[in-house]
Coordinates of C-alpha atoms in Angstrom, one line a residue:
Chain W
X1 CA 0.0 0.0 0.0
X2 CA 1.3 3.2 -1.0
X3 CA -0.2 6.2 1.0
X4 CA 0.5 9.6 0.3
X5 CA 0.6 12.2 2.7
X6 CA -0.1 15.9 2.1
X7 CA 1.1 18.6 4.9
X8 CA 3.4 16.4 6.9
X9 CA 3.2 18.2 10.5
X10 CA 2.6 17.3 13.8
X11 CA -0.5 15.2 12.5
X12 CA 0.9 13.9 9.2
X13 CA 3.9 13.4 10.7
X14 CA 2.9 10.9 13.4
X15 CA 0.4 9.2 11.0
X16 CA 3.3 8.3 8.6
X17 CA 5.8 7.1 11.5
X18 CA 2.7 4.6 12.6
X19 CA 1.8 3.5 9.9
X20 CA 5.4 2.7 8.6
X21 CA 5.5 1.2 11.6
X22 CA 3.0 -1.4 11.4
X23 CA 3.0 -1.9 8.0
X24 CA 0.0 -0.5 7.1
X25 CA 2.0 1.4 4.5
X26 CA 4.8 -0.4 2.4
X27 CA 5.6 3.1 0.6
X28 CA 5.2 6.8 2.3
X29 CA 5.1 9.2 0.2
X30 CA 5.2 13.4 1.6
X31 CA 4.0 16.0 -0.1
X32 CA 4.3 19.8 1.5
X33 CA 4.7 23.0 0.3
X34 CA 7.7 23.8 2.7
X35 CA 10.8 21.7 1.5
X36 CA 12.0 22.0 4.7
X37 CA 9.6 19.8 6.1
X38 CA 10.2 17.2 3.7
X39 CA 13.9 17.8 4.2
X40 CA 13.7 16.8 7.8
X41 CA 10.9 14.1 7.2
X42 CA 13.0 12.4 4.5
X43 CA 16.3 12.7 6.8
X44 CA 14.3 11.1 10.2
X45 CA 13.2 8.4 7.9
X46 CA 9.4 9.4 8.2
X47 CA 9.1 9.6 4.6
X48 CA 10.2 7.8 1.8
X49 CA 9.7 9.8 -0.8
X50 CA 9.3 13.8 -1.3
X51 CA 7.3 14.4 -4.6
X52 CA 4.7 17.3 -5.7
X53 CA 0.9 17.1 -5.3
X54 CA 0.3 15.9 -8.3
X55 CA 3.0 12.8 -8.6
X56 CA 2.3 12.1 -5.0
X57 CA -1.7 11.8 -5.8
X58 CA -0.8 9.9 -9.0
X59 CA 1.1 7.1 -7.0
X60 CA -0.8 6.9 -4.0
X61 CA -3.5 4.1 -2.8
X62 CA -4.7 6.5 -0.1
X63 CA -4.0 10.2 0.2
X64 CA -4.3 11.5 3.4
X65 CA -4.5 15.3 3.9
X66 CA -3.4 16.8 6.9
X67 CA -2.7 20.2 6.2
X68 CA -4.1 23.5 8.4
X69 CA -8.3 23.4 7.7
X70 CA -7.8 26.6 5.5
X71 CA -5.3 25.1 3.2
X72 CA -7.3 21.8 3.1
X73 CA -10.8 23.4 1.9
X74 CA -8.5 24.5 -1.2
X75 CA -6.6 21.4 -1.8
X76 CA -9.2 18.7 -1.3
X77 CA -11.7 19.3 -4.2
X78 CA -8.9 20.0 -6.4
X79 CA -7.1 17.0 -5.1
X80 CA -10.1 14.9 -6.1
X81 CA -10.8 16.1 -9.6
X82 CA -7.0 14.6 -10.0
X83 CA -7.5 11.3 -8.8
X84 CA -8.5 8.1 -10.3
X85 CA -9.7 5.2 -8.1
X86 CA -7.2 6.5 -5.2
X87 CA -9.2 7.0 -1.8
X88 CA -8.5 10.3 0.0
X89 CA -9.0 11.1 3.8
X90 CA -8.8 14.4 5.7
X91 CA -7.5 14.7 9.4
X92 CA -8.8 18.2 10.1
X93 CA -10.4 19.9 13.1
X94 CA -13.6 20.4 11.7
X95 CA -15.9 18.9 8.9
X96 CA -19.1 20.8 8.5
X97 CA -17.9 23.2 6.0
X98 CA -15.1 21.0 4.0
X99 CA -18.0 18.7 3.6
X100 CA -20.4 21.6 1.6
X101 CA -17.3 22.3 -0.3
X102 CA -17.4 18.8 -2.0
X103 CA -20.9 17.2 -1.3
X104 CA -21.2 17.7 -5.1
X105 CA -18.1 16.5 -6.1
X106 CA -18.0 14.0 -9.0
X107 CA -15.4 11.9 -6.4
X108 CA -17.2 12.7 -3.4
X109 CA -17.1 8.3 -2.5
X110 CA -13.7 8.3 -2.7
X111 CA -13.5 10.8 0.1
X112 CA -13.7 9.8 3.9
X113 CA -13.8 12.8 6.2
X114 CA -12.1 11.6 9.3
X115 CA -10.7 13.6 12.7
X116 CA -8.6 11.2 14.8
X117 CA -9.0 13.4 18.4
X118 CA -5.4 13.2 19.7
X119 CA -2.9 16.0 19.3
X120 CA 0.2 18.4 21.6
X121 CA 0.6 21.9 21.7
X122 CA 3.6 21.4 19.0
X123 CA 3.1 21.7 15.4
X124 CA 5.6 20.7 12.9
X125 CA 7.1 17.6 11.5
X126 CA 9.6 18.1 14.8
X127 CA 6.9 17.6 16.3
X128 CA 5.5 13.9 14.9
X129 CA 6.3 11.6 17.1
X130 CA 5.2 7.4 17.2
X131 CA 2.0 6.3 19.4
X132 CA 0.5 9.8 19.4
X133 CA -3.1 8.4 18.3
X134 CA -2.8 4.5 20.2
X135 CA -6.0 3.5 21.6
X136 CA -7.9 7.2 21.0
X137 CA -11.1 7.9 19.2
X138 CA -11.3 8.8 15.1
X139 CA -14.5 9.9 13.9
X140 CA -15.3 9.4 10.3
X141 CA -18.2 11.3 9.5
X142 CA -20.8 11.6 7.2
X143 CA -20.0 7.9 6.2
X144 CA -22.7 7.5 4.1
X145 CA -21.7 9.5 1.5
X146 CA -18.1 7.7 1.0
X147 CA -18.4 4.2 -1.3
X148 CA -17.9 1.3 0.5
X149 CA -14.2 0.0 -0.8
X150 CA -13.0 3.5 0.1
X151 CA -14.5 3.5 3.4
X152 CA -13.3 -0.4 4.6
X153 CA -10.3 1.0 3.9
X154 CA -10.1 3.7 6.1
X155 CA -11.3 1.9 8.4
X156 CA -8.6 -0.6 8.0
X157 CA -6.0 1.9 8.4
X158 CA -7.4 3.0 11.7
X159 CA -7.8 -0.1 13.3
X160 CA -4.2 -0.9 12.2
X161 CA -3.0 1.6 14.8
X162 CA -4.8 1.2 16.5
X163 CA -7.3 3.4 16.9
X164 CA -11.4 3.1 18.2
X165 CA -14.1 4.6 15.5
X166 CA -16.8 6.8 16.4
X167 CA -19.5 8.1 13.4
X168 CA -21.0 11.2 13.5
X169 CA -22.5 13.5 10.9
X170 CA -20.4 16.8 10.4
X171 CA -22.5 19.2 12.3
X172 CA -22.7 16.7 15.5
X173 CA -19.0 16.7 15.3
X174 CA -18.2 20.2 14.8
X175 CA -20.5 20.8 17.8
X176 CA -19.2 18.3 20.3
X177 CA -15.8 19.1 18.9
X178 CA -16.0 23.2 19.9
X179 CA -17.1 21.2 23.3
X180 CA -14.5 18.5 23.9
X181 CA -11.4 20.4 22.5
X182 CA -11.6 23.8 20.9
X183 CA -12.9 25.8 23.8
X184 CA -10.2 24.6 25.6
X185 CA -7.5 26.4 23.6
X186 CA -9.1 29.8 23.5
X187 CA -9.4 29.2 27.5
X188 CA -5.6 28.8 27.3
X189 CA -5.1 31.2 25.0
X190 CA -7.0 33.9 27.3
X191 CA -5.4 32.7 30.5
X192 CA -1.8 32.9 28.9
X193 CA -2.8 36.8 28.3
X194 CA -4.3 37.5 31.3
X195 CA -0.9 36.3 32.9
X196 CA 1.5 37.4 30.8
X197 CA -0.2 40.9 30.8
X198 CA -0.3 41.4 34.5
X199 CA 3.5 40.1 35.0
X200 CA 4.7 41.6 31.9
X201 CA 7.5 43.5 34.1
X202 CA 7.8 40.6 36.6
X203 CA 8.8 37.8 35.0
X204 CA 10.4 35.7 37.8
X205 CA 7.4 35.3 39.2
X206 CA 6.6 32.8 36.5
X207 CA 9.4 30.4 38.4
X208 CA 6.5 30.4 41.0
X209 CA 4.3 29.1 38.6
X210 CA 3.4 25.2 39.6
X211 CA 2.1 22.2 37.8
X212 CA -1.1 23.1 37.3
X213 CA -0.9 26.6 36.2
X214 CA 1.7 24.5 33.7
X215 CA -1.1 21.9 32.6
X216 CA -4.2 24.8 32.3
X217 CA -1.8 27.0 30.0
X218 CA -0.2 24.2 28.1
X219 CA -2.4 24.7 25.2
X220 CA -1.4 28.1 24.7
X221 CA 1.6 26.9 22.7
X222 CA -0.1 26.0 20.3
X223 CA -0.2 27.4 16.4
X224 CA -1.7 30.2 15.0
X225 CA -1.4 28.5 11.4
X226 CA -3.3 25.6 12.7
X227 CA -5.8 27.0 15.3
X228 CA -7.0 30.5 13.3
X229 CA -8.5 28.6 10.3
X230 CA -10.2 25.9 12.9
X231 CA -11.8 29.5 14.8
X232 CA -13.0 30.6 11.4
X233 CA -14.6 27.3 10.0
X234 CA -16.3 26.1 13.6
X235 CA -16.5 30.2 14.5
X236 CA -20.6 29.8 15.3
X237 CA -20.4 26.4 17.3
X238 CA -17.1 28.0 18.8
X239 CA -19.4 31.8 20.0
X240 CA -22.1 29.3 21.7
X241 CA -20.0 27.5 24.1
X242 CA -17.4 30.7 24.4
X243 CA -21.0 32.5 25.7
X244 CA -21.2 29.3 27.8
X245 CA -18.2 29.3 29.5
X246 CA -17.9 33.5 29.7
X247 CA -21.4 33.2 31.9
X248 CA -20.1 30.1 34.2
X249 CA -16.9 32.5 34.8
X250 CA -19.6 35.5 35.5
X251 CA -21.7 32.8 37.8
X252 CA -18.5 32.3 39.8
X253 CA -18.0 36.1 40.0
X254 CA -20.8 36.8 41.1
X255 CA -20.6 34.5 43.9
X256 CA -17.1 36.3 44.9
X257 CA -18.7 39.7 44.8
X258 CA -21.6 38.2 47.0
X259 CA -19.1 35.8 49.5
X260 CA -21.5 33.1 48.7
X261 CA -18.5 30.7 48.9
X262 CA -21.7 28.1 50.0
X263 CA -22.7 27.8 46.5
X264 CA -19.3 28.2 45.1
X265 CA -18.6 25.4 47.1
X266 CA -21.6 23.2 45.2
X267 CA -20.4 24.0 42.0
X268 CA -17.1 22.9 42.5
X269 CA -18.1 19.7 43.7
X270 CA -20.3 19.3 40.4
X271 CA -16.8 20.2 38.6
X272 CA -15.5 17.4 40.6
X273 CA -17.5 14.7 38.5
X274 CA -15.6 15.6 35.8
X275 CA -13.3 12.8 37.3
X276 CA -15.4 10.4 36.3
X277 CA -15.6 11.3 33.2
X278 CA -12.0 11.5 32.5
X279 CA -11.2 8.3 33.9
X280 CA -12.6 6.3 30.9
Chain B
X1 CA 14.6 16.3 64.7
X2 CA 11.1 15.6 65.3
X3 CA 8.6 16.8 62.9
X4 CA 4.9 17.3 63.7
X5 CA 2.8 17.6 61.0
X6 CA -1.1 18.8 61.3
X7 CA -3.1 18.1 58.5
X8 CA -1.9 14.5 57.1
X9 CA -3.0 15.0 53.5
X10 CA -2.0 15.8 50.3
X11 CA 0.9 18.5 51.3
X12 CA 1.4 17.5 54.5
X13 CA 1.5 13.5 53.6
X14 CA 3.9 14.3 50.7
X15 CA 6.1 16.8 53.0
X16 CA 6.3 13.9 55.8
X17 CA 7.5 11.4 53.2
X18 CA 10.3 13.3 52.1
X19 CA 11.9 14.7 55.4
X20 CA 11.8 11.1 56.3
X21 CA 13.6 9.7 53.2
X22 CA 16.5 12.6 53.6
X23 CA 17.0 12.3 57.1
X24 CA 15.8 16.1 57.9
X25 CA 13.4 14.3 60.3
X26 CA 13.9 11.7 63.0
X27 CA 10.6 11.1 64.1
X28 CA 7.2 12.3 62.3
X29 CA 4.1 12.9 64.0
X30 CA 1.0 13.3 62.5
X31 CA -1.9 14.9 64.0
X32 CA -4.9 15.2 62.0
X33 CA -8.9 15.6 62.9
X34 CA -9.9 12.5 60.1
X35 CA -8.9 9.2 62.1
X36 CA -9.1 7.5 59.0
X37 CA -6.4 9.9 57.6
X38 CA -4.3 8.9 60.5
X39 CA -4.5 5.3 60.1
X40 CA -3.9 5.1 56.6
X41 CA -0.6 7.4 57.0
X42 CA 0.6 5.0 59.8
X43 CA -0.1 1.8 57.7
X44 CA 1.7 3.6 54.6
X45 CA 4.8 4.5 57.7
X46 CA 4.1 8.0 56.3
X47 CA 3.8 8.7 60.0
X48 CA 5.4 7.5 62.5
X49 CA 2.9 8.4 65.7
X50 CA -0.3 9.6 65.3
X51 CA -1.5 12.0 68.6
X52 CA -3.9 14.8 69.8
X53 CA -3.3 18.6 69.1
X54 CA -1.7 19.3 71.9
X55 CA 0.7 16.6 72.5
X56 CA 1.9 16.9 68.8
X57 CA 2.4 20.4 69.5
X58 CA 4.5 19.6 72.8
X59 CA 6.5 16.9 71.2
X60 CA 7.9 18.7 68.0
X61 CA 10.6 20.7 67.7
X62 CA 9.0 21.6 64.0
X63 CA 5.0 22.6 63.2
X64 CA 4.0 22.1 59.9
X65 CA 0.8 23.3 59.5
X66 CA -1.0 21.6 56.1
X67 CA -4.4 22.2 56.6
X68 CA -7.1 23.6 54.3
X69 CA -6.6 27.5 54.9
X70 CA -10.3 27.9 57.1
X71 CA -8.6 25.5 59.6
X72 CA -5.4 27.7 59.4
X73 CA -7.1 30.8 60.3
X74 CA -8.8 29.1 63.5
X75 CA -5.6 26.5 64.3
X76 CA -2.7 29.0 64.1
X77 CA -2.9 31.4 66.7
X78 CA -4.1 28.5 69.5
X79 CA -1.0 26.7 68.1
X80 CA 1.6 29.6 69.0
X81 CA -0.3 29.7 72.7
X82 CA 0.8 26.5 73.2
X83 CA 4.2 26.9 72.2
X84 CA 7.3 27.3 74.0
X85 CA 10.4 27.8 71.8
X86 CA 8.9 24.9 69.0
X87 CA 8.9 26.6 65.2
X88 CA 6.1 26.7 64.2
X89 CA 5.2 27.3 60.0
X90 CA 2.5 26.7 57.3
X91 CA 2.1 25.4 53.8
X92 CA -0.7 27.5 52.8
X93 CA -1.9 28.8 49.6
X94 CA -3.0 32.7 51.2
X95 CA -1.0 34.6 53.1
X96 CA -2.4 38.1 53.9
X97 CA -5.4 37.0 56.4
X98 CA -3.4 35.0 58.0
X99 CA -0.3 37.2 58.8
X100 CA -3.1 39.6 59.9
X101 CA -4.2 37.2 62.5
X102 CA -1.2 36.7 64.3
X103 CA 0.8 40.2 63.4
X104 CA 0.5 40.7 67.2
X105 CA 0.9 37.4 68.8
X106 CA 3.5 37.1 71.7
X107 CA 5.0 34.6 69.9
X108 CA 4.8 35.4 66.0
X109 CA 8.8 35.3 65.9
X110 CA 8.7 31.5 66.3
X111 CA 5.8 31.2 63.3
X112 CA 7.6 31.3 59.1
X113 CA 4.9 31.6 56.8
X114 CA 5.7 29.6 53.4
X115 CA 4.1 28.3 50.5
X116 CA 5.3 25.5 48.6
X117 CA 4.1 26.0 44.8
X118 CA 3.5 22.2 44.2
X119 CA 0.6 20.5 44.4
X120 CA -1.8 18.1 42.3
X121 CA -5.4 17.9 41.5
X122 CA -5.7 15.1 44.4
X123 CA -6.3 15.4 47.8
X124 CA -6.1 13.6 50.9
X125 CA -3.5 11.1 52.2
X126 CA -4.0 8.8 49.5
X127 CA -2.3 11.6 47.1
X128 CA 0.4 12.1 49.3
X129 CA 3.9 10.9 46.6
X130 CA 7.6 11.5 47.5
X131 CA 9.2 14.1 44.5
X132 CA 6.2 16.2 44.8
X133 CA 8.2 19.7 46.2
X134 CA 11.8 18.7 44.4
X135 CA 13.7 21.6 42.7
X136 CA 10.3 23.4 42.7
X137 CA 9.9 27.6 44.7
X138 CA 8.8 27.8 48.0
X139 CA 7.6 31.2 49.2
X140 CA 8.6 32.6 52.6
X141 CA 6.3 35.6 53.7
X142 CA 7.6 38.8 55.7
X143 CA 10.3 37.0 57.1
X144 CA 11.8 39.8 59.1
X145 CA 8.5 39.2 61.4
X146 CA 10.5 35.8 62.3
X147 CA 13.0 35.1 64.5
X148 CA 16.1 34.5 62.7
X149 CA 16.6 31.1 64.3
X150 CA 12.8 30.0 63.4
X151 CA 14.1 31.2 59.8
X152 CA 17.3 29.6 59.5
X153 CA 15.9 26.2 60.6
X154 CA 12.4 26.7 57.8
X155 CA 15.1 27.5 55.2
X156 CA 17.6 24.6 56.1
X157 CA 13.8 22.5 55.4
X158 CA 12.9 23.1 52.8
X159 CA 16.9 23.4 50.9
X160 CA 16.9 19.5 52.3
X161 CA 14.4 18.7 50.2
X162 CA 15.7 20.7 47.4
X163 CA 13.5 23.3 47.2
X164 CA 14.3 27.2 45.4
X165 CA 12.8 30.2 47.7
X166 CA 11.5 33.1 47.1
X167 CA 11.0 35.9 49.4
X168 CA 7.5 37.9 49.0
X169 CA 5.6 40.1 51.3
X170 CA 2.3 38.4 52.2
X171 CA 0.2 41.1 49.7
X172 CA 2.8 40.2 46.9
X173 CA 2.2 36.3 47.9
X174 CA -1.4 36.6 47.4
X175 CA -1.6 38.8 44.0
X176 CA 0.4 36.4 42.3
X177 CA -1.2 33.2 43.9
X178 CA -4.4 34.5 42.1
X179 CA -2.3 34.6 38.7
X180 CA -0.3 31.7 38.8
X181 CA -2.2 29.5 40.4
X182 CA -6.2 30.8 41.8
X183 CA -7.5 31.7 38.8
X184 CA -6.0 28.5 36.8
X185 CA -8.3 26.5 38.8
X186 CA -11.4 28.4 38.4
X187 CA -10.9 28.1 34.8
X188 CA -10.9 24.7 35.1
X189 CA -13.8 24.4 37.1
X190 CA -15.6 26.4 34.9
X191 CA -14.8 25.1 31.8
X192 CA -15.4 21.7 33.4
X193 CA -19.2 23.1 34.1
X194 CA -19.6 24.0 30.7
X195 CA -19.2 21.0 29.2
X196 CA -20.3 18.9 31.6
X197 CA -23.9 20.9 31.5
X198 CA -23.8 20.5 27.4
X199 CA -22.9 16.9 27.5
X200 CA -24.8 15.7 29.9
X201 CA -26.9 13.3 28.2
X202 CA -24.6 12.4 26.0
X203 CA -22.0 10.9 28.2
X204 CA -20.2 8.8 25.3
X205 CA -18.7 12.3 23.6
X206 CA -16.3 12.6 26.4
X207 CA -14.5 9.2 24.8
X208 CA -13.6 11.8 22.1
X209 CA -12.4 14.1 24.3
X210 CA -8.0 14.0 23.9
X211 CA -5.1 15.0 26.4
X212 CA -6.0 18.6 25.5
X213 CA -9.3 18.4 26.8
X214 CA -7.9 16.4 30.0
X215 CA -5.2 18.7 30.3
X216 CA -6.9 21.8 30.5
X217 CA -9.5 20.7 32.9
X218 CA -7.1 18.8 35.1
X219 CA -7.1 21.1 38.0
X220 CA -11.3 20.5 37.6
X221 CA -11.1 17.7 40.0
X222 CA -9.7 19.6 43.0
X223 CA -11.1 19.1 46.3
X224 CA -13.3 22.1 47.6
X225 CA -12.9 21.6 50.7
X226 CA -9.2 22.9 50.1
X227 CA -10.1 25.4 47.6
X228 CA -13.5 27.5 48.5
X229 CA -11.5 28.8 51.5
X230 CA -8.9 29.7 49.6
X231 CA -10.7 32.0 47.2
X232 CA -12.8 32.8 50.4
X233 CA -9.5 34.2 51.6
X234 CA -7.9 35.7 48.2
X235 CA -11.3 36.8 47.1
X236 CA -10.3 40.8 46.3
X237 CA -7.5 39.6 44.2
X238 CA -9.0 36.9 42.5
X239 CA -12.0 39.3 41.4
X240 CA -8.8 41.3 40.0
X241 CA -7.3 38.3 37.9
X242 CA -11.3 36.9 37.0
X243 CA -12.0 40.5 35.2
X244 CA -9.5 40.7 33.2
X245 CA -9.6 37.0 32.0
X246 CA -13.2 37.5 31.2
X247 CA -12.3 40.2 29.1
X248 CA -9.5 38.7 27.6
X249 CA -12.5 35.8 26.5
X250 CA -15.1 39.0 25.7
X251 CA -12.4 39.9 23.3
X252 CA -11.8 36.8 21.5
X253 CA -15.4 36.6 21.2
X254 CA -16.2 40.0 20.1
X255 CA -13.0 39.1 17.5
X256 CA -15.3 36.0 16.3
X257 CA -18.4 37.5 16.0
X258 CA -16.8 40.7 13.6
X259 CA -14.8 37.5 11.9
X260 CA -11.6 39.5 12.4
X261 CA -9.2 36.2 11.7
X262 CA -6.4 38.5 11.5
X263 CA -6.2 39.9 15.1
X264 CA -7.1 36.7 16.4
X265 CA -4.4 35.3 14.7
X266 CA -2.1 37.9 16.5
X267 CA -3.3 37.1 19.9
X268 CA -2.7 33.6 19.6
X269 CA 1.1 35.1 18.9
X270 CA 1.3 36.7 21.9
X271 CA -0.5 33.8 24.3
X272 CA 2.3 31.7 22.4
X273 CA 5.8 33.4 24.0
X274 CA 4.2 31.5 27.6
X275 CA 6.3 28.9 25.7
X276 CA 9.7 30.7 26.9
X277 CA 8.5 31.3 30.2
X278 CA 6.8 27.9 30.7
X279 CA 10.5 26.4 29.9
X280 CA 12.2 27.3 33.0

């Protein structure tokens, strides 16, 4: 199986080393529009090959496409007006919009829109590392829509990893996804800011900093190139829960203002069962 | 040296385990109003007595004070009444009201406020680790207010363990707490609310939830038994800290709704350089 793999980042990256790895693939192929990247990626060994888009979807079994969402709404329909029988699968962040881009698509079966939900704050194919997506949840949505052959083997390739499957349509996932993962980096984003605003001229304060302030602002490090077109393309599911959370932060001010530390206490032990939730 | 240690739990537990393993303390007492906590800490050797208030107090040559800070408030000044020339010092997480309450005691000299900046999102003796407090900053508050014997012997403590410290007047202790650490867990809490209100029936979603999601909302499971008296305590400065990071949020939100990508893009610049800082 020869698998081509377009944007080969953090995400790309980590998908070629596994799948190398397992045997999935027999022949990697990168595609990315920094040579750089490809430099680095053929050098560690990730790839085998560095070609252009066209060559590398001309070889290719399976295409997958992993660059930033924005680029990706560009490539994919032009991708699949190049392909033959070859089966293509995105890895982006969200999937209502990149699936009205090619819902009339004369290849739209050969397409699987996929989002494996495992990630770091790093970006970059320094960043790909082996076992990143072991044992997490992919979602392949909209399944319906993809032929069979093209969706088995998607599947196949998952479960190679390997990795649990979980179907939703794309608006289900773009919803639970602002839920489950993006409002956590603009939390992290807005409580790197609020920090680094107020000790902008006292920075060894930050050695004060513990664990936790470490683990609630670790997402903060992550990439503009990556995150900004996510914002854009999930931007109304993204304003529902941002109103969400704003108004639970106002619900705990208000308590402070009033000392109600009675209720605050309530709602942290409703927090609290957010333990077993995590636990699974 | 014999160590009594009040409040057996997470801090406490963890501070008895490693001034046993170095040799800073001979003999650990633990004193501690949960029986339960007592038993489990002399089963685990954590301890190596457990005893009543008083004859902890009597016995020690070092208090360590490890309650949750409501206790504190109530415990300190009784313990410096029954002191003759023991040291006595605390591990908690505010500093102000509790200088205040024993600014005029007779024997304030023999009392070193500190603040360990380690912790986890457990509580409880069962949370107690050893390596918890290694090479991390521990605060020491207004020490000219202590005796310079009661200092010496705090600092020779906690540089047995390794631990860096910091000196900060109690005011300075508590503004920064709220940055640094206070308002990291409120975050969490309330981004723990809001998703835990959306997803509610639909517990399954949280499978898709990855390390991001886990990571940001770590601090979510923290006990609030320890932490509603904390922002009881640090409630002025936390209002401070919750302000502006609801208006850091208002602004990414008000960014969304105009769909200005480009300044949005820019924030997420500036959140990122909590990547130099985060590296020390």
């Amino acid at each position: 199986m020869t698998i081509t793999i377009i944007g080969i980042g953090l995400m790309g990256g980590s998908l070629a080393i596994t799948l190398k790895e397992n045997g999935f693939a027999k022949h990697i192929i990168g595609v990315d529009a920094n040579n750089e990247s490809i430099d680095k990626a053929l050098r560690r060994r990730i790839i085998d090959e560095g070609v252009g888009l066209e060559e590398g979807v001309n070889k290719a079994d399976i295409i997958i496409l992993s660059t930033p969402m924005d680029v990706m709404l560009e490539l994919l329909p032009n991708i699949l007006s190049l392909i033959e029988d070859q089966i293509v699968m995105d890895v982006g962040s969200t999937k209502e919009g990149l699936l009205e881009i090619v819902k009339n698509h004369p290849k739209r079966q050969n397409f699987v829109a996929t989002h494996p939900m495992a990630g770091t704050e790093f970006s970059g194919i320094e960043a790909a590392v082996p076992n990143l997506f072991d044992n997490k949840y992919t979602v392949i949505c909209d399944e319906m829509d993809s032929s069979e052959e093209a969706l088995y083997k998607v599947k196949c390739l998952y479960e190679s990893i390997p990795m649990n499957i979980a179907f939703l349509n794309g608006k289900e996932h773009d919803v639970h996804a602002a839920y489950v993962s993006h409002i956590s980096h603009i939390s992290s984003f807005a409580l790197a800011l609020t920090v680094l605003e107020k000790e902008r001229d006292e920075e060894r304060i930050f050695e004060l900093a513990s664990s936790g302030f470490g683990s609630t602002v670790r997402l903060a490090k992550s990439s503009p190139d990556m995150w900004t077109p996510i914002f854009r393309q999930n931007r109304d599911n993204i304003l529902d829960v941002l109103d969400e959370h704003i108004n639970t932060l106002a619900r705990f001010r208000s308590l402070l203002i009033k000392n109600d530390f009675e209720t605050f206490y309530k709602l942290i032990e409703e927090a609290n069962s957010i333990k077993k939730i995590l636990k699974k």
